[in-house]
Amino acid sequence: MQITINGKPEELQADTIMDVLKHKDIDPHMVAVELNTQIVERDQLDTTNVRDGDKVEFLFYMGGGT
Amino acid sequence: MSFTEEQITRYSRHILLPEVGGKGQKKIAQAKVFVVGAGGLGSPAALYLAAAGIGTIGLIDSDVVDRSNLQRQVLHHTPDVGRSKVQSAKEKIYLLNPDVTVETYEDRFTASNAMDYIAPYDVVIDGVDTFPAKFLINDACYFAEKPLVHGGILRFEGRVFSIVPKQSACYRCIFNHPPPPGLVPSCQEAGIIGVVAGIIGTIQATETLKLILGIGDPLTDRILDFDARKTAFREIKTKRNARCPLCGDHPTITELFEHEQEACQLQTPGALGVS
Ligand SMILES: [Zn+2]
């Protein structure tokens, strides 16, 4: 199936958001995740399903300022 | 209030803009902006806001200028090394625009003083470089109902995000809580390309002016990420999160507190006290 990750369409097999994170080798503690503009809570990453055509955004923490 | 002839000349390029005009310039002159951190983001933000004629700029920072700051913290010059950042900043702002009142606070921004510090101000700018401070600023602005222009930078990347409390998504709507200690490096550990601070800080200043003037579309409910390697912006649409621990339907955060300081910043040898 095809999902759009951070604006880029990608072909991959995944049932849940957690599968997508694993596929991209991203530690779930490092990011906030949006599915179709809705924030997915960290405790729901492995129970939230992804479907063909979904848009997923990974927002990495960015803590600098000085 | 009315402007002197000198001021009309100084702000003429603003006054020429139909969206600003003399009326808007007066709004700018009456506005009070609080900048937390007189460093990489605070420098360009405060300088441009000063040039724009902001009435009062409040600056809080407990640090002194370190030589490694000069690569990006453009408020501070070589002779300022070792001096208080807020004092150094105040001098540069007065030289740029003596119309601006600069309030300086050589202090840490904490859960116990945050509300008092931001109370007199109209807009708050996040220019700090730790997650506990970023979450504290978000929470304080929510409780005080002050618009906040959040900024973050790391390596070649930066982020801007405006928050109008009780109307738009807050920082916790997205990130909930700081990352586990040691997982996400700070600028002092990971490095930062200096100009990214300039890009993000000037966007923060732009959004602050827009909020003051009430013009255009504010950067609320969308996060703007910048990648200098690609020279590309990415906009991520967002919205208030009903499960946000601060501004959601059933908030669990009902008063200010400080998250633990990231352990990596306390444990890295030789990196203490310098940001
Ligand atoms: Zn929130």
Short mmCIF file of N, CA and C in Angstrom, two decimals, chain B residues 124-224:
data_model
loop_
_atom_site.label_atom_id
_atom_site.label_comp_id
_atom_site.label_asym_id
_atom_site.label_seq_id
_atom_site.Cartn_x
_atom_site.Cartn_y
_atom_site.Cartn_z
N VAL B 124 4.82 36.48 23.92
CA VAL B 124 6.02 35.86 24.47
C VAL B 124 6.74 35.11 23.35
N ILE B 125 8.06 35.23 23.33
CA ILE B 125 8.88 34.51 22.34
C ILE B 125 9.75 33.48 23.07
N ASP B 126 9.69 32.24 22.59
CA ASP B 126 10.51 31.17 23.16
C ASP B 126 11.86 31.16 22.45
N GLY B 127 12.90 31.50 23.22
CA GLY B 127 14.26 31.44 22.68
C GLY B 127 15.16 30.66 23.61
N VAL B 128 14.61 29.62 24.23
CA VAL B 128 15.39 28.82 25.19
C VAL B 128 15.84 27.52 24.54
N ASP B 129 16.78 26.84 25.20
CA ASP B 129 17.33 25.66 24.53
C ASP B 129 17.24 24.39 25.37
N THR B 130 16.28 24.34 26.29
CA THR B 130 16.06 23.06 26.96
C THR B 130 14.57 22.73 26.89
N PHE B 131 14.28 21.45 26.88
CA PHE B 131 12.87 21.04 26.82
C PHE B 131 12.09 21.44 28.07
N PRO B 132 12.66 21.27 29.27
CA PRO B 132 11.88 21.71 30.44
C PRO B 132 11.46 23.17 30.33
N ALA B 133 12.36 24.03 29.84
CA ALA B 133 12.03 25.46 29.71
C ALA B 133 10.99 25.68 28.64
N LYS B 134 11.08 24.93 27.53
CA LYS B 134 10.08 25.09 26.46
C LYS B 134 8.69 24.69 26.94
N PHE B 135 8.61 23.61 27.69
CA PHE B 135 7.29 23.20 28.21
C PHE B 135 6.79 24.18 29.27
N LEU B 136 7.70 24.69 30.09
CA LEU B 136 7.31 25.67 31.11
C LEU B 136 6.75 26.95 30.46
N ILE B 137 7.41 27.44 29.41
CA ILE B 137 6.93 28.64 28.72
C ILE B 137 5.54 28.37 28.12
N ASN B 138 5.38 27.21 27.50
CA ASN B 138 4.08 26.84 26.92
C ASN B 138 2.98 26.86 27.99
N ASP B 139 3.27 26.25 29.13
CA ASP B 139 2.26 26.14 30.18
C ASP B 139 1.96 27.52 30.77
N ALA B 140 3.01 28.31 31.01
CA ALA B 140 2.80 29.65 31.60
C ALA B 140 1.97 30.52 30.67
N CYS B 141 2.25 30.47 29.38
CA CYS B 141 1.50 31.27 28.42
C CYS B 141 0.05 30.81 28.35
N TYR B 142 -0.17 29.51 28.52
CA TYR B 142 -1.55 29.00 28.53
C TYR B 142 -2.30 29.55 29.74
N PHE B 143 -1.70 29.42 30.92
CA PHE B 143 -2.39 29.89 32.13
C PHE B 143 -2.59 31.41 32.12
N ALA B 144 -1.61 32.13 31.55
CA ALA B 144 -1.71 33.60 31.52
C ALA B 144 -2.47 34.09 30.29
N GLU B 145 -2.82 33.14 29.40
CA GLU B 145 -3.52 33.46 28.14
C GLU B 145 -2.76 34.48 27.30
N LYS B 146 -1.46 34.25 27.17
CA LYS B 146 -0.61 35.11 26.35
C LYS B 146 -0.23 34.37 25.08
N PRO B 147 -0.35 35.02 23.93
CA PRO B 147 0.13 34.38 22.69
C PRO B 147 1.62 34.10 22.78
N LEU B 148 2.00 32.93 22.26
CA LEU B 148 3.40 32.48 22.33
C LEU B 148 3.89 32.15 20.93
N VAL B 149 5.09 32.61 20.62
CA VAL B 149 5.71 32.21 19.36
C VAL B 149 6.88 31.28 19.71
N HIS B 150 6.62 30.00 19.49
CA HIS B 150 7.60 28.96 19.83
C HIS B 150 8.65 28.86 18.72
N GLY B 151 9.88 28.59 19.11
CA GLY B 151 10.93 28.34 18.13
C GLY B 151 11.85 27.23 18.63
N GLY B 152 12.40 26.48 17.70
CA GLY B 152 13.35 25.44 18.05
C GLY B 152 14.35 25.27 16.92
N ILE B 153 15.58 24.94 17.28
CA ILE B 153 16.62 24.74 16.26
C ILE B 153 17.50 23.57 16.65
N LEU B 154 18.02 22.89 15.66
CA LEU B 154 18.97 21.80 15.91
C LEU B 154 19.70 21.49 14.60
N ARG B 155 21.01 21.51 14.67
CA ARG B 155 21.86 21.20 13.52
C ARG B 155 21.53 22.11 12.31
N PHE B 156 20.89 21.57 11.29
CA PHE B 156 20.55 22.37 10.10
C PHE B 156 19.06 22.67 10.04
N GLU B 157 18.36 22.39 11.13
CA GLU B 157 16.91 22.49 11.07
C GLU B 157 16.34 23.45 12.10
N GLY B 158 15.16 23.94 11.80
CA GLY B 158 14.48 24.82 12.73
C GLY B 158 12.98 24.68 12.61
N ARG B 159 12.29 25.23 13.61
CA ARG B 159 10.83 25.09 13.67
C ARG B 159 10.23 26.35 14.30
N VAL B 160 9.11 26.79 13.74
CA VAL B 160 8.35 27.89 14.33
C VAL B 160 6.89 27.46 14.42
N PHE B 161 6.22 27.97 15.45
CA PHE B 161 4.86 27.53 15.73
C PHE B 161 4.25 28.55 16.68
N SER B 162 3.16 29.17 16.28
CA SER B 162 2.51 30.15 17.16
C SER B 162 1.35 29.51 17.90
N ILE B 163 1.15 29.97 19.09
CA ILE B 163 0.10 29.40 19.94
C ILE B 163 -0.75 30.53 20.52
N VAL B 164 -2.04 30.51 20.22
CA VAL B 164 -2.95 31.43 20.89
C VAL B 164 -3.76 30.59 21.87
N PRO B 165 -3.44 30.71 23.17
CA PRO B 165 -4.03 29.81 24.15
C PRO B 165 -5.55 29.77 24.08
N LYS B 166 -6.09 28.60 24.26
CA LYS B 166 -7.53 28.32 24.26
C LYS B 166 -8.16 28.46 22.88
N GLN B 167 -7.34 28.85 21.88
CA GLN B 167 -7.87 28.92 20.51
C GLN B 167 -7.17 27.94 19.58
N SER B 168 -5.86 27.83 19.74
CA SER B 168 -5.12 26.97 18.81
C SER B 168 -4.32 25.92 19.58
N ALA B 169 -3.79 24.95 18.84
CA ALA B 169 -3.02 23.86 19.44
C ALA B 169 -1.83 24.41 20.22
N CYS B 170 -1.52 23.79 21.35
CA CYS B 170 -0.36 24.20 22.14
C CYS B 170 0.78 23.19 21.91
N TYR B 171 1.93 23.50 22.49
CA TYR B 171 3.11 22.64 22.33
C TYR B 171 2.85 21.24 22.89
N ARG B 172 2.09 21.18 23.99
CA ARG B 172 1.78 19.87 24.58
C ARG B 172 0.74 19.10 23.77
N CYS B 173 -0.10 19.80 23.02
CA CYS B 173 -1.03 19.09 22.13
C CYS B 173 -0.26 18.17 21.20
N ILE B 174 0.93 18.62 20.79
CA ILE B 174 1.74 17.88 19.83
C ILE B 174 2.69 16.93 20.56
N PHE B 175 3.49 17.48 21.47
CA PHE B 175 4.59 16.70 22.04
C PHE B 175 4.31 16.13 23.44
N ASN B 176 3.27 16.60 24.08
CA ASN B 176 2.83 16.08 25.38
C ASN B 176 3.84 16.33 26.52
N HIS B 177 5.06 15.78 26.37
CA HIS B 177 6.07 15.93 27.42
C HIS B 177 7.46 15.87 26.79
N PRO B 178 8.47 16.27 27.55
CA PRO B 178 9.83 16.24 26.98
C PRO B 178 10.26 14.82 26.62
N PRO B 179 11.22 14.70 25.69
CA PRO B 179 11.73 13.37 25.36
C PRO B 179 12.50 12.79 26.55
N PRO B 180 12.66 11.47 26.58
CA PRO B 180 13.43 10.88 27.68
C PRO B 180 14.82 11.50 27.75
N PRO B 181 15.36 11.66 28.95
CA PRO B 181 16.67 12.30 29.09
C PRO B 181 17.73 11.65 28.22
N GLY B 182 18.52 12.48 27.55
CA GLY B 182 19.66 11.98 26.80
C GLY B 182 19.37 11.55 25.37
N LEU B 183 18.09 11.47 25.00
CA LEU B 183 17.75 10.95 23.68
C LEU B 183 17.91 12.00 22.59
N VAL B 184 17.51 13.24 22.89
CA VAL B 184 17.58 14.31 21.89
C VAL B 184 18.67 15.29 22.32
N PRO B 185 19.68 15.46 21.50
CA PRO B 185 20.77 16.33 21.89
C PRO B 185 20.40 17.81 21.84
N SER B 186 21.12 18.62 22.60
CA SER B 186 20.95 20.06 22.53
C SER B 186 21.94 20.63 21.51
N CYS B 187 21.81 21.93 21.22
CA CYS B 187 22.71 22.54 20.24
C CYS B 187 24.16 22.42 20.66
N GLN B 188 24.41 22.52 21.97
CA GLN B 188 25.80 22.52 22.41
C GLN B 188 26.43 21.14 22.23
N GLU B 189 25.57 20.11 22.18
CA GLU B 189 26.10 18.77 21.96
C GLU B 189 26.12 18.39 20.49
N ALA B 190 25.08 18.84 19.76
CA ALA B 190 24.91 18.38 18.39
C ALA B 190 25.38 19.41 17.36
N GLY B 191 25.51 20.65 17.78
CA GLY B 191 25.89 21.70 16.85
C GLY B 191 24.69 22.35 16.19
N ILE B 192 24.93 23.52 15.68
CA ILE B 192 23.87 24.28 14.99
C ILE B 192 24.55 25.17 13.97
N ILE B 193 24.01 25.16 12.76
CA ILE B 193 24.52 26.09 11.77
C ILE B 193 23.95 27.46 12.15
N GLY B 194 24.85 28.41 12.38
CA GLY B 194 24.44 29.67 13.01
C GLY B 194 23.28 30.37 12.34
N VAL B 195 23.27 30.41 11.02
CA VAL B 195 22.24 31.18 10.32
C VAL B 195 20.84 30.62 10.52
N VAL B 196 20.73 29.34 10.85
CA VAL B 196 19.39 28.79 11.09
C VAL B 196 18.73 29.51 12.28
N ALA B 197 19.53 29.87 13.26
CA ALA B 197 18.99 30.66 14.38
C ALA B 197 18.45 31.99 13.86
N GLY B 198 19.17 32.58 12.90
CA GLY B 198 18.72 33.85 12.32
C GLY B 198 17.42 33.69 11.55
N ILE B 199 17.32 32.63 10.78
CA ILE B 199 16.10 32.39 9.99
C ILE B 199 14.90 32.17 10.90
N ILE B 200 15.07 31.30 11.88
CA ILE B 200 13.94 30.97 12.77
C ILE B 200 13.60 32.17 13.66
N GLY B 201 14.62 32.84 14.20
CA GLY B 201 14.36 33.99 15.08
C GLY B 201 13.67 35.13 14.34
N THR B 202 14.02 35.34 13.08
CA THR B 202 13.36 36.43 12.34
C THR B 202 11.93 36.03 11.96
N ILE B 203 11.68 34.75 11.73
CA ILE B 203 10.29 34.33 11.51
C ILE B 203 9.49 34.52 12.81
N GLN B 204 10.12 34.22 13.93
CA GLN B 204 9.42 34.47 15.21
C GLN B 204 9.06 35.95 15.36
N ALA B 205 10.01 36.83 14.98
CA ALA B 205 9.73 38.27 15.03
C ALA B 205 8.60 38.65 14.09
N THR B 206 8.61 38.06 12.89
CA THR B 206 7.55 38.33 11.92
C THR B 206 6.19 37.95 12.48
N GLU B 207 6.10 36.74 13.05
CA GLU B 207 4.82 36.27 13.60
C GLU B 207 4.38 37.13 14.78
N THR B 208 5.34 37.60 15.56
CA THR B 208 5.02 38.49 16.69
C THR B 208 4.40 39.79 16.18
N LEU B 209 5.02 40.38 15.16
CA LEU B 209 4.48 41.62 14.59
C LEU B 209 3.08 41.39 14.02
N LYS B 210 2.87 40.27 13.34
CA LYS B 210 1.55 39.97 12.78
C LYS B 210 0.50 39.84 13.88
N LEU B 211 0.88 39.18 14.98
CA LEU B 211 -0.06 39.04 16.10
C LEU B 211 -0.41 40.41 16.68
N ILE B 212 0.59 41.28 16.79
CA ILE B 212 0.37 42.62 17.34
C ILE B 212 -0.52 43.44 16.41
N LEU B 213 -0.24 43.33 15.11
CA LEU B 213 -0.99 44.12 14.13
C LEU B 213 -2.34 43.49 13.78
N GLY B 214 -2.48 42.21 14.07
CA GLY B 214 -3.71 41.50 13.69
C GLY B 214 -3.87 41.38 12.18
N ILE B 215 -2.75 41.17 11.49
CA ILE B 215 -2.80 41.05 10.02
C ILE B 215 -2.38 39.66 9.57
N GLY B 216 -2.83 39.29 8.38
CA GLY B 216 -2.40 38.04 7.76
C GLY B 216 -2.93 36.81 8.49
N ASP B 217 -2.33 35.68 8.17
CA ASP B 217 -2.71 34.42 8.80
C ASP B 217 -1.65 34.03 9.82
N PRO B 218 -2.01 33.96 11.07
CA PRO B 218 -0.99 33.59 12.07
C PRO B 218 -0.53 32.15 11.88
N LEU B 219 0.65 31.86 12.37
CA LEU B 219 1.22 30.51 12.25
C LEU B 219 0.66 29.63 13.38
N THR B 220 -0.67 29.64 13.51
CA THR B 220 -1.31 28.81 14.52
C THR B 220 -1.90 27.58 13.84
N ASP B 221 -2.00 26.50 14.59
CA ASP B 221 -2.53 25.23 14.08
C ASP B 221 -1.76 24.74 12.85
N ARG B 222 -0.53 25.19 12.71
CA ARG B 222 0.37 24.63 11.69
C ARG B 222 1.78 24.86 12.19
N ILE B 223 2.60 23.87 11.95
CA ILE B 223 3.98 23.91 12.40
C ILE B 223 4.84 24.10 11.16
N LEU B 224 5.77 25.06 11.24
CA LEU B 224 6.63 25.33 10.09
C LEU B 224 8.03 24.80 10.40
#
